[in-house]
mmCIF file of C-alpha atoms in Angstrom:
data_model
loop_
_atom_site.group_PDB
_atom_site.id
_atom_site.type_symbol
_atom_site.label_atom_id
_atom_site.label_comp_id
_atom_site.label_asym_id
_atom_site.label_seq_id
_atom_site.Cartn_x
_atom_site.Cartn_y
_atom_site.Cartn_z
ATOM 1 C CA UNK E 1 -6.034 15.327 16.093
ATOM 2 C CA UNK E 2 -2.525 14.204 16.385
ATOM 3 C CA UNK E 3 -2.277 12.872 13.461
ATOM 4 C CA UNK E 4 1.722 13.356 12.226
ATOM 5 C CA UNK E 5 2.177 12.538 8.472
ATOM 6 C CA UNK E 6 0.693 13.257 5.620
ATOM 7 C CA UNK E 7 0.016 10.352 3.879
ATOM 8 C CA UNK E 8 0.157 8.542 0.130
ATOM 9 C CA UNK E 9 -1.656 10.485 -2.934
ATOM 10 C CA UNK E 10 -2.658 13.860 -0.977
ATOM 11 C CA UNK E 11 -1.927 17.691 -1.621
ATOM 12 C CA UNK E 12 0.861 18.677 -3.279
ATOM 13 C CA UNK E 13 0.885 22.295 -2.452
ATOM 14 C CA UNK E 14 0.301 21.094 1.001
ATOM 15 C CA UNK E 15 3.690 18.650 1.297
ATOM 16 C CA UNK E 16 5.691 21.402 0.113
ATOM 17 C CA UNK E 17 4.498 23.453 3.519
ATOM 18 C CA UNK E 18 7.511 21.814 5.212
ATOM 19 C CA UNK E 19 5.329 21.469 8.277
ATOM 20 C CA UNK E 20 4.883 17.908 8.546
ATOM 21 C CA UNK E 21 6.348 14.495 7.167
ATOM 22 C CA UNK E 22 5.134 13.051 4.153
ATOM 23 C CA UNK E 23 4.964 10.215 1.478
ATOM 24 C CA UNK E 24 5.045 9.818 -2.188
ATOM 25 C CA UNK E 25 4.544 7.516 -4.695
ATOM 26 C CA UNK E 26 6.724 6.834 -7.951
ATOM 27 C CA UNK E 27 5.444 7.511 -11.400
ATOM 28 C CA UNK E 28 5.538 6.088 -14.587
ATOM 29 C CA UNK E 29 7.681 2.839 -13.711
ATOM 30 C CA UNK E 30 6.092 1.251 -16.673
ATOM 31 C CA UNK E 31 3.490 -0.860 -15.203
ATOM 32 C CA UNK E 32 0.701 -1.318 -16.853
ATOM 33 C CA UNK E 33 -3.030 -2.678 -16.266
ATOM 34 C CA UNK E 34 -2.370 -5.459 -19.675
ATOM 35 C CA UNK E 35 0.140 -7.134 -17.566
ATOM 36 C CA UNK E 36 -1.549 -6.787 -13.989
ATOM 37 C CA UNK E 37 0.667 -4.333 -12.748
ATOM 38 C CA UNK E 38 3.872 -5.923 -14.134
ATOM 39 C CA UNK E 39 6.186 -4.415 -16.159
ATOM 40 C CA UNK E 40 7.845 -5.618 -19.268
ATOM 41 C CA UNK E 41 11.636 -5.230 -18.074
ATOM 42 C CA UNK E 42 12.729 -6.968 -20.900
ATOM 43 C CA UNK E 43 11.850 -4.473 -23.376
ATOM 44 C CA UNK E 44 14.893 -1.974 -24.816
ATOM 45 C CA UNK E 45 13.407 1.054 -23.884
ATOM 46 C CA UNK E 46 12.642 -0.033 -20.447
ATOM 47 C CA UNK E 47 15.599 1.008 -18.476
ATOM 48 C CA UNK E 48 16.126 4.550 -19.762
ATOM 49 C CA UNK E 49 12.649 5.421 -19.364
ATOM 50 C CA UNK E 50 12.482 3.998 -15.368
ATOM 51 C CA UNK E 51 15.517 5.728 -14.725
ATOM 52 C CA UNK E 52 14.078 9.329 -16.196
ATOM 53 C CA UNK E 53 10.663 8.419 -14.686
ATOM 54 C CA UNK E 54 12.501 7.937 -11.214
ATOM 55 C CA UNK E 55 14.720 11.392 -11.939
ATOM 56 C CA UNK E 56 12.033 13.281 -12.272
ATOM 57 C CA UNK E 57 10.022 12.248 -9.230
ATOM 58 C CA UNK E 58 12.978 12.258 -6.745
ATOM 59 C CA UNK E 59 14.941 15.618 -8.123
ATOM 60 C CA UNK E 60 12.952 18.416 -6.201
ATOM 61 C CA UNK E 61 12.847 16.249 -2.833
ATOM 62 C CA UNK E 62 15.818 14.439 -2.379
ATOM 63 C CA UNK E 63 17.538 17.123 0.204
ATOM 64 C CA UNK E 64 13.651 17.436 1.340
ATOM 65 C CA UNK E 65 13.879 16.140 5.317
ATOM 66 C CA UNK E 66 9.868 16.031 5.541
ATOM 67 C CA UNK E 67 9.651 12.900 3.507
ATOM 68 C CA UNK E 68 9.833 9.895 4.667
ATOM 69 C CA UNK E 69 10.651 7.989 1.351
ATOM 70 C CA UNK E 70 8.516 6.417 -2.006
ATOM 71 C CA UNK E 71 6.181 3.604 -2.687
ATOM 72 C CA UNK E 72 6.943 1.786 -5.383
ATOM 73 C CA UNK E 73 3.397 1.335 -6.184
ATOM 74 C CA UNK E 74 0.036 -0.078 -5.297
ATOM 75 C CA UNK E 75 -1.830 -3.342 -5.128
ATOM 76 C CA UNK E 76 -0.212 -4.942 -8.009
ATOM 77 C CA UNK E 77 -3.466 -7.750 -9.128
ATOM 78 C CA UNK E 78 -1.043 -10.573 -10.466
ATOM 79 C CA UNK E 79 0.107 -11.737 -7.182
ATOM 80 C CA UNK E 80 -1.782 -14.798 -6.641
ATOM 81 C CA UNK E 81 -2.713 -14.497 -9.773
ATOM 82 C CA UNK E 82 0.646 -15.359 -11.667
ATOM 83 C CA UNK E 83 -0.476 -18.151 -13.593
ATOM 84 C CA UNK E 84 -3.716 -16.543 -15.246
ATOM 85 C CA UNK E 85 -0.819 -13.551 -16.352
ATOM 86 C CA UNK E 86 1.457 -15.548 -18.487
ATOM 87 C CA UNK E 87 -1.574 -16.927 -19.784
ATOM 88 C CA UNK E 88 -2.551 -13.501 -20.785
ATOM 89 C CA UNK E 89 0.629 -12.493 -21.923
ATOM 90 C CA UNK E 90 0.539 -15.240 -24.469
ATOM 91 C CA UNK E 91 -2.148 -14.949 -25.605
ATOM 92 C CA UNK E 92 -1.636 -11.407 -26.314
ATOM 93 C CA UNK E 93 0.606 -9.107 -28.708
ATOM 94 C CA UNK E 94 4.135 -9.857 -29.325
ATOM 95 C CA UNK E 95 6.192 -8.188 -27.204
ATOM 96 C CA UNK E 96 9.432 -8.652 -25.169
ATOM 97 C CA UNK E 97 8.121 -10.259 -22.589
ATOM 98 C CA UNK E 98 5.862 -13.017 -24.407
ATOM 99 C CA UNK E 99 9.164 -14.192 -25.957
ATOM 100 C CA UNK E 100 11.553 -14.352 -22.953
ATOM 101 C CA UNK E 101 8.655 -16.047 -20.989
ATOM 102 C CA UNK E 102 8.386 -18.270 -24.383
ATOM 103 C CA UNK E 103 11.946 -19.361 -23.810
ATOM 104 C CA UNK E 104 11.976 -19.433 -20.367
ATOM 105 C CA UNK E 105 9.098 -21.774 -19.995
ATOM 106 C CA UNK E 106 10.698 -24.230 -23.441
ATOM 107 C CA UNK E 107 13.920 -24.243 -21.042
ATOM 108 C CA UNK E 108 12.818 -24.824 -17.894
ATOM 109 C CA UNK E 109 8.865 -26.375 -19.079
ATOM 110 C CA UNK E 110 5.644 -25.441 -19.076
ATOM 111 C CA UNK E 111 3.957 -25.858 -15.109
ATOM 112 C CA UNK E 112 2.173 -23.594 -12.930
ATOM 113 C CA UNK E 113 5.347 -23.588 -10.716
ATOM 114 C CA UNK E 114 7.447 -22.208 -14.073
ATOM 115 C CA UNK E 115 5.076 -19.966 -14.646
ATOM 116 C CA UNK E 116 4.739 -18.043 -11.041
ATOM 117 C CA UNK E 117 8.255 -18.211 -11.388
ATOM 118 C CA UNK E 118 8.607 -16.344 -14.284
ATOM 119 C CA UNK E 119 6.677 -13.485 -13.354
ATOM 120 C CA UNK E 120 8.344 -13.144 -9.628
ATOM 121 C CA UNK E 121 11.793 -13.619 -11.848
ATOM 122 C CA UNK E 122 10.169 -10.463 -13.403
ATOM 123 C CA UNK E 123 9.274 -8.803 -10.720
ATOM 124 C CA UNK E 124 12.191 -8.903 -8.801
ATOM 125 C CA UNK E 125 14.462 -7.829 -11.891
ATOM 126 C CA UNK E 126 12.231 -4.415 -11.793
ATOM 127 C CA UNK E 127 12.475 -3.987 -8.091
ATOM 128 C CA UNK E 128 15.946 -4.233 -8.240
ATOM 129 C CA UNK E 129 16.098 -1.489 -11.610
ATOM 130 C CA UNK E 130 13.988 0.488 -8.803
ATOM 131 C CA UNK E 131 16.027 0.568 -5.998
ATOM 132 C CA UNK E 132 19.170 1.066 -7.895
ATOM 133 C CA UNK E 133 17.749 4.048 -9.749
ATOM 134 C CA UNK E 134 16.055 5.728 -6.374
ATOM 135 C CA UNK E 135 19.612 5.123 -4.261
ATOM 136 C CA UNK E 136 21.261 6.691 -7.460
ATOM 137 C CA UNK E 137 19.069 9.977 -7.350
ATOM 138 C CA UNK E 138 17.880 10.208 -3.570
ATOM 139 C CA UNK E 139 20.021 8.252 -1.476
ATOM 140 C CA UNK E 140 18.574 10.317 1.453
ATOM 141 C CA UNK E 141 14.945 8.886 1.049
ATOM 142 C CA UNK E 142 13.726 5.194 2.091
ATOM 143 C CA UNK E 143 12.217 2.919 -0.269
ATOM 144 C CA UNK E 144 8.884 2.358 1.502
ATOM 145 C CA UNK E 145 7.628 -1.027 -0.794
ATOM 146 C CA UNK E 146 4.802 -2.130 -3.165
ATOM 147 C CA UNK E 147 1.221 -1.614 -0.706
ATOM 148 C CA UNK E 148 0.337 -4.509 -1.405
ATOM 149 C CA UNK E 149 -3.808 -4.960 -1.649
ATOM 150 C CA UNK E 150 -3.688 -8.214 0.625
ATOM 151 C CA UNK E 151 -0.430 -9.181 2.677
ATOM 152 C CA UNK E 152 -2.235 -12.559 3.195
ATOM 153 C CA UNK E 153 -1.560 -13.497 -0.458
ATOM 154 C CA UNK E 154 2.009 -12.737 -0.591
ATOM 155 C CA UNK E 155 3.592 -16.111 -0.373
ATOM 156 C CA UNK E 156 6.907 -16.484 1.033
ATOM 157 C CA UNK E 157 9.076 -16.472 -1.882
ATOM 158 C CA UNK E 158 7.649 -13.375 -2.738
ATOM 159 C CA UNK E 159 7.927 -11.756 0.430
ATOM 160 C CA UNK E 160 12.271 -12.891 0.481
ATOM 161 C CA UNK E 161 12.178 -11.150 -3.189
ATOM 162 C CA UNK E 162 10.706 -8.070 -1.401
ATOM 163 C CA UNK E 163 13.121 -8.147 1.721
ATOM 164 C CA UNK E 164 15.980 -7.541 -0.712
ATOM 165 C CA UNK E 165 15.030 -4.301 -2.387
ATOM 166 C CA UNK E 166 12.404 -2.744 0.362
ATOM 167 C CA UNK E 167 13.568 -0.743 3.248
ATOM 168 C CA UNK E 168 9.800 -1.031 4.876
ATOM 169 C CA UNK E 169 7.488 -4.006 3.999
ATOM 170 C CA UNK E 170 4.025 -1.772 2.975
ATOM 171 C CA UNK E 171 0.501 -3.113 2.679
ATOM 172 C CA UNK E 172 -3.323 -2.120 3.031
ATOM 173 C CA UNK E 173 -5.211 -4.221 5.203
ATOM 174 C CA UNK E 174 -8.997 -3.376 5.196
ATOM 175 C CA UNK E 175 -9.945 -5.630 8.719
ATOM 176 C CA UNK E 176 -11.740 -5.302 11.234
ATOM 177 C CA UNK E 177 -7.529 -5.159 12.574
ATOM 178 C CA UNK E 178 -4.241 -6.659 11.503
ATOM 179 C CA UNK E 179 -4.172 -10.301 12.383
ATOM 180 C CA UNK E 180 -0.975 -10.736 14.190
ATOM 181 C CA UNK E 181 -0.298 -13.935 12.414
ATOM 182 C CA UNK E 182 -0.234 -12.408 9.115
ATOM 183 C CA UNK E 183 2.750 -9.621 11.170
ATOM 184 C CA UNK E 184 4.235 -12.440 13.103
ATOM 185 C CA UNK E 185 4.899 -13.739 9.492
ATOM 186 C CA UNK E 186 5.495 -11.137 7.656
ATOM 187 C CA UNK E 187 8.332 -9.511 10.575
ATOM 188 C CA UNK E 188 9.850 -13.369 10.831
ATOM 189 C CA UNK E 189 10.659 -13.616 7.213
ATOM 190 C CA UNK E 190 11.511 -9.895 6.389
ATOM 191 C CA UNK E 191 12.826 -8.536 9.211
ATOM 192 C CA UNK E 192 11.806 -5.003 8.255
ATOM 193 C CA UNK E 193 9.598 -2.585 9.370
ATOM 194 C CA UNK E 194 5.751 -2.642 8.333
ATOM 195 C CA UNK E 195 3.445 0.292 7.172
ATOM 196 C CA UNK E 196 -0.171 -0.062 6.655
ATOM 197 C CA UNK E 197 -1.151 1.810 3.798
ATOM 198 C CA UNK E 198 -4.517 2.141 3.853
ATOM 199 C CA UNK E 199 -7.720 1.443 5.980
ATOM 200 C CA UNK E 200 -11.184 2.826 6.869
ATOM 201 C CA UNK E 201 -14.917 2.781 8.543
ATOM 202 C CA UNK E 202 -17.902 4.075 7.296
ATOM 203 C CA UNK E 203 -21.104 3.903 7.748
ATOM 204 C CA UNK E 204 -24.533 4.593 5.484
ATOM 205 C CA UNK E 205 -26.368 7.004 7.419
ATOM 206 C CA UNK E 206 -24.954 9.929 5.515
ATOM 207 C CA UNK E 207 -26.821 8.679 1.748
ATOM 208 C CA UNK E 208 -22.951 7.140 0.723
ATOM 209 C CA UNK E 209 -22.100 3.929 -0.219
ATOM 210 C CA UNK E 210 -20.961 1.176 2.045
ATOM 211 C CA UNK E 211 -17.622 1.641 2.705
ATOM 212 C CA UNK E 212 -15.068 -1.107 2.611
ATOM 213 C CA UNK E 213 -15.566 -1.953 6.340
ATOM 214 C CA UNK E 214 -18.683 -0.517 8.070
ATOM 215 C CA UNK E 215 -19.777 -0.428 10.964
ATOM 216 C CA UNK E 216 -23.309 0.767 12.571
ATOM 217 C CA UNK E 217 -22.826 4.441 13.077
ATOM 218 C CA UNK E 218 -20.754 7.836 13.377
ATOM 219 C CA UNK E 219 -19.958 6.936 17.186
ATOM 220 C CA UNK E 220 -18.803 3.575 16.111
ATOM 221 C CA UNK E 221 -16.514 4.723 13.584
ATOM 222 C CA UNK E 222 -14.571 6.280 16.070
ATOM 223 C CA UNK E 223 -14.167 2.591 18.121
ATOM 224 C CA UNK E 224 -13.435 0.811 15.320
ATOM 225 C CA UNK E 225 -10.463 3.504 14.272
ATOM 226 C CA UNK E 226 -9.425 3.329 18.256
ATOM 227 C CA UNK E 227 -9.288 -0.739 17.732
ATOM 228 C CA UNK E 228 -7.535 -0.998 14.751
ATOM 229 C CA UNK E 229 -4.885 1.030 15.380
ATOM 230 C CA UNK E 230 -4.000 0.553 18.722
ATOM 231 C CA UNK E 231 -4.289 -3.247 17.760
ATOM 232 C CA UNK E 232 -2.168 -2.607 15.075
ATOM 233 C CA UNK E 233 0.325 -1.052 16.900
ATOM 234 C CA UNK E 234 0.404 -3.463 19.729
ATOM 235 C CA UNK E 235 2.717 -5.162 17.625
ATOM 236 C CA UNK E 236 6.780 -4.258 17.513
ATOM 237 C CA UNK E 237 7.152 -4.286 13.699
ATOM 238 C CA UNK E 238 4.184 -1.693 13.195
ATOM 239 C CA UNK E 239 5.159 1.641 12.712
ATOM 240 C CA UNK E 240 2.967 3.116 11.177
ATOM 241 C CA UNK E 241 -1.145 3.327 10.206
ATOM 242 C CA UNK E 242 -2.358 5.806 7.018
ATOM 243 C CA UNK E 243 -6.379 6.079 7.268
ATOM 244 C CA UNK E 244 -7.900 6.093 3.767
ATOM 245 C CA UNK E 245 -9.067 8.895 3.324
ATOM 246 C CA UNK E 246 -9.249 12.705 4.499
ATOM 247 C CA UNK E 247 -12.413 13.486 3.104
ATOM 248 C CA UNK E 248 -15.603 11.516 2.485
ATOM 249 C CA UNK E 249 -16.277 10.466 -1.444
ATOM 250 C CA UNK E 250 -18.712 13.013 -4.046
ATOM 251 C CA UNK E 251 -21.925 11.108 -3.628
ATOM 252 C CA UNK E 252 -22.031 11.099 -7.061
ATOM 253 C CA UNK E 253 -18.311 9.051 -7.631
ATOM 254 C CA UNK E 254 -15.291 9.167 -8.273
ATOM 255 C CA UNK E 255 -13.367 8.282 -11.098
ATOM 256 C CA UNK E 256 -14.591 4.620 -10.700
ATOM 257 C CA UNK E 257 -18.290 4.819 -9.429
ATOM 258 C CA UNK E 258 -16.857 4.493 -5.868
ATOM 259 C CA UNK E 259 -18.580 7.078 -3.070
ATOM 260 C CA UNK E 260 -18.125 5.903 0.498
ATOM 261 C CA UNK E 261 -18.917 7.760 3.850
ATOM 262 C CA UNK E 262 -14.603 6.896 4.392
ATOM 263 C CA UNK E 263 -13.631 10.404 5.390
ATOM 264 C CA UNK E 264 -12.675 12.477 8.645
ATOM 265 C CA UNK E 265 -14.309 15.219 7.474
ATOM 266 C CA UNK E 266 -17.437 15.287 4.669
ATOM 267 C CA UNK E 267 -17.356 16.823 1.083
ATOM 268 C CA UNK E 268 -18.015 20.392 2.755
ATOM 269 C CA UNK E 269 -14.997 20.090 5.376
ATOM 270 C CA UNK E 270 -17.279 19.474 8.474
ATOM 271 C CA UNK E 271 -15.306 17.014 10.759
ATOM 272 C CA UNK E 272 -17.299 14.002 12.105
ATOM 273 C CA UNK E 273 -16.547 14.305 15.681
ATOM 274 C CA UNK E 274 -17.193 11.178 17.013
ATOM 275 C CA UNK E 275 -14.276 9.783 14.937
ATOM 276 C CA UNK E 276 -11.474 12.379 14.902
ATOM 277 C CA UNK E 277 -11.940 12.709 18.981
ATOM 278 C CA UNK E 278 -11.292 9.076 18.631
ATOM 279 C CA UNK E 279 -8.498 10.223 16.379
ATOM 280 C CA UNK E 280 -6.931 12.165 19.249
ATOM 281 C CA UNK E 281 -7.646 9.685 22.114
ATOM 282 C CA UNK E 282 -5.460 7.197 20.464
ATOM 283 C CA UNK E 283 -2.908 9.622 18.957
ATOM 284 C CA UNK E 284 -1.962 10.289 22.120
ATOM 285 C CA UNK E 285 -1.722 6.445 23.634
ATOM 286 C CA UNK E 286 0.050 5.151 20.496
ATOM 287 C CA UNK E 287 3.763 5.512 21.680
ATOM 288 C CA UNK E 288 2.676 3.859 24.939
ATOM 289 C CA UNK E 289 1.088 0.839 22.580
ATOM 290 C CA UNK E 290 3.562 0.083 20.752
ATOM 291 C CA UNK E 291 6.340 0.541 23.702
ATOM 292 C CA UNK E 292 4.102 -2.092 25.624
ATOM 293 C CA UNK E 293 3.119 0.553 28.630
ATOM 294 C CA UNK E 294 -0.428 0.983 27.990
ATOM 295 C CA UNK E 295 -2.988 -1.892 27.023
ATOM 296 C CA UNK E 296 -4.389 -1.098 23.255
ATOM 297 C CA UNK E 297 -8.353 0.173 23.225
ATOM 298 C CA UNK E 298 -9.976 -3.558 23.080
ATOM 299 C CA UNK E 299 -13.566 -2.419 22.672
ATOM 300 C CA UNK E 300 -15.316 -4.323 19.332
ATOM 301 C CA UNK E 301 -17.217 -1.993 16.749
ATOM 302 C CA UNK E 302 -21.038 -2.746 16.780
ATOM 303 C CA UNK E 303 -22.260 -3.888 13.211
ATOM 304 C CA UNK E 304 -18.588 -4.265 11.805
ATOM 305 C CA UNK E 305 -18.761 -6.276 8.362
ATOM 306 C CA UNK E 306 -16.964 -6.609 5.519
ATOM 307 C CA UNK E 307 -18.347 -4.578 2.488
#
């Protein structure tokens, strides 16, 4: 199908095959879901146990030349949202990081401009304790970013915090396509490259739930996946598109209810063909996109809406 990496959260057993590239993940950074996906980099313990956690996921593939390099994690809720967080943060159990963001906001006062600045102060501080332990352990391996859940909502400030610890500026974008505006942007202020972590088409003719863009059939799956990623990479900072996911979702649900018709194949390996032929028709037109010597597939999905 021509499809040449192996992307974010798959097989183990199959990465170590050495037969293709691949991507991982870090673990245990200390975020956690109470702070929004922030972590409390304040707290004593915090820098031993990010520099084990990062140890431990780098030692058995840092002379490994199938991997491309690590996330540093996924769709972190508090951006946009970084007001509401040091609301929460007071209001909850004493901790480290309620009393420096205590101090920081009797210094410097108490505004919603103090406040998002806290928590990108605090974010930035951990990317940094992230790169620094990753280049320590694997200096062979890029840092690949956050995959960030909406690249719209990361403001600029954030996105010149990002620029100095990521090696590749990492997002999902669930869209009909990438709007070039939001690349234009993001290339402008960055200058890295970008990575789209994650994005799909389903449909509900197979009993599964709407996925998180549909579109009116099995056929049209396949044009929408032709669209969006020669339309993504139409544009020079694009290099590279991860469809979400392999295989469709148990009708019954995963781990959080969700069961959508997202996959190449369905839950008993059959391949939907009119998708992964579409698969192969633009695997093989994708190096003439994105070097400008072949126009990118411009026909529209029928019925595409967002879920």
């Amino acid at each position: 199908w021509g499809l040449n990496t192996i992307a974010n959260w798959s097989s183990p057993e199959l990465m170590a095959l050495g037969r293709k590239a691949y991507l991982l993940t870090h673990k245990n950074l200390g975020t956690e879901g109470s702070l929004m996906g922030l972590a409390d980099v304040y707290a004593p313990s915090f820098d031993s146990t990010l520099v084990a956690s990062v140890k431990a996921t780098v030692e058995s593939h840092v002379d490994d030349p199938y991997l491309i390099g690590y996330f540093v994690g996924n769709e972190p809720s508090w951006v946009g949202q970084e007001t509401r967080l040091c609301q929460l943060i007071l209001d909850g159990k004493d901790r480290p990081v309620k009393e420096e963001l205590r101090r920081y906001l009797s210094r410097n006062g108490d505004t919603d401009a103090t406040r998002r600045d806290f928590i990108l102060r605090t974010f930035d501080i951990f990317l940094a304790k992230v790169s620094e332990a990753q280049k320590r352990f694997d200096p062979n391996h890029l840092n690949l970013g956050m995959r960030f859940g909406n690249p719209d909502s990361v403001r600029e400030d954030l996105l010149r915090i990002c620029a100095r610890h990521f090696e590749v500026f990492s997002f999902n974008c669930y869209a009909l396509r990438p709007q070039s505006s939001t690349l234009d942007r993001a290339l402008d202020i960055m200058d890295l490259p970008m990575l789209i972590g994650e994005f799909h088409f389903g449909t509900v003719d197979r009993g599964l739930g709407q996925s998180l863009w549909q579109v009116d059939s099995q056929y049209e799956r396949g044009v929408a996946y032709r669209y969006y990623a020669e339309q993504a990479f139409s544009h020079p900072g694009i290099v590279g598109t991860a469809y979400f996911q392999w295989c469709d979702q148990d009708v019954t649900g995963r781990f959080d209810g969700e069961n959508y018709n997202c996959g190449l194949v369905d839950v008993t390996d059959r391949p939907y063909p009119e998708l992964t032929e579409a698969v192969s028709e633009t695997s093989l037109r994708l190096y003439g996109v994105h070097a400008g010597t072949a126009e990118p597939f411009a026909q529209l999905p029928k019925g595409a809406t967002a879920n």
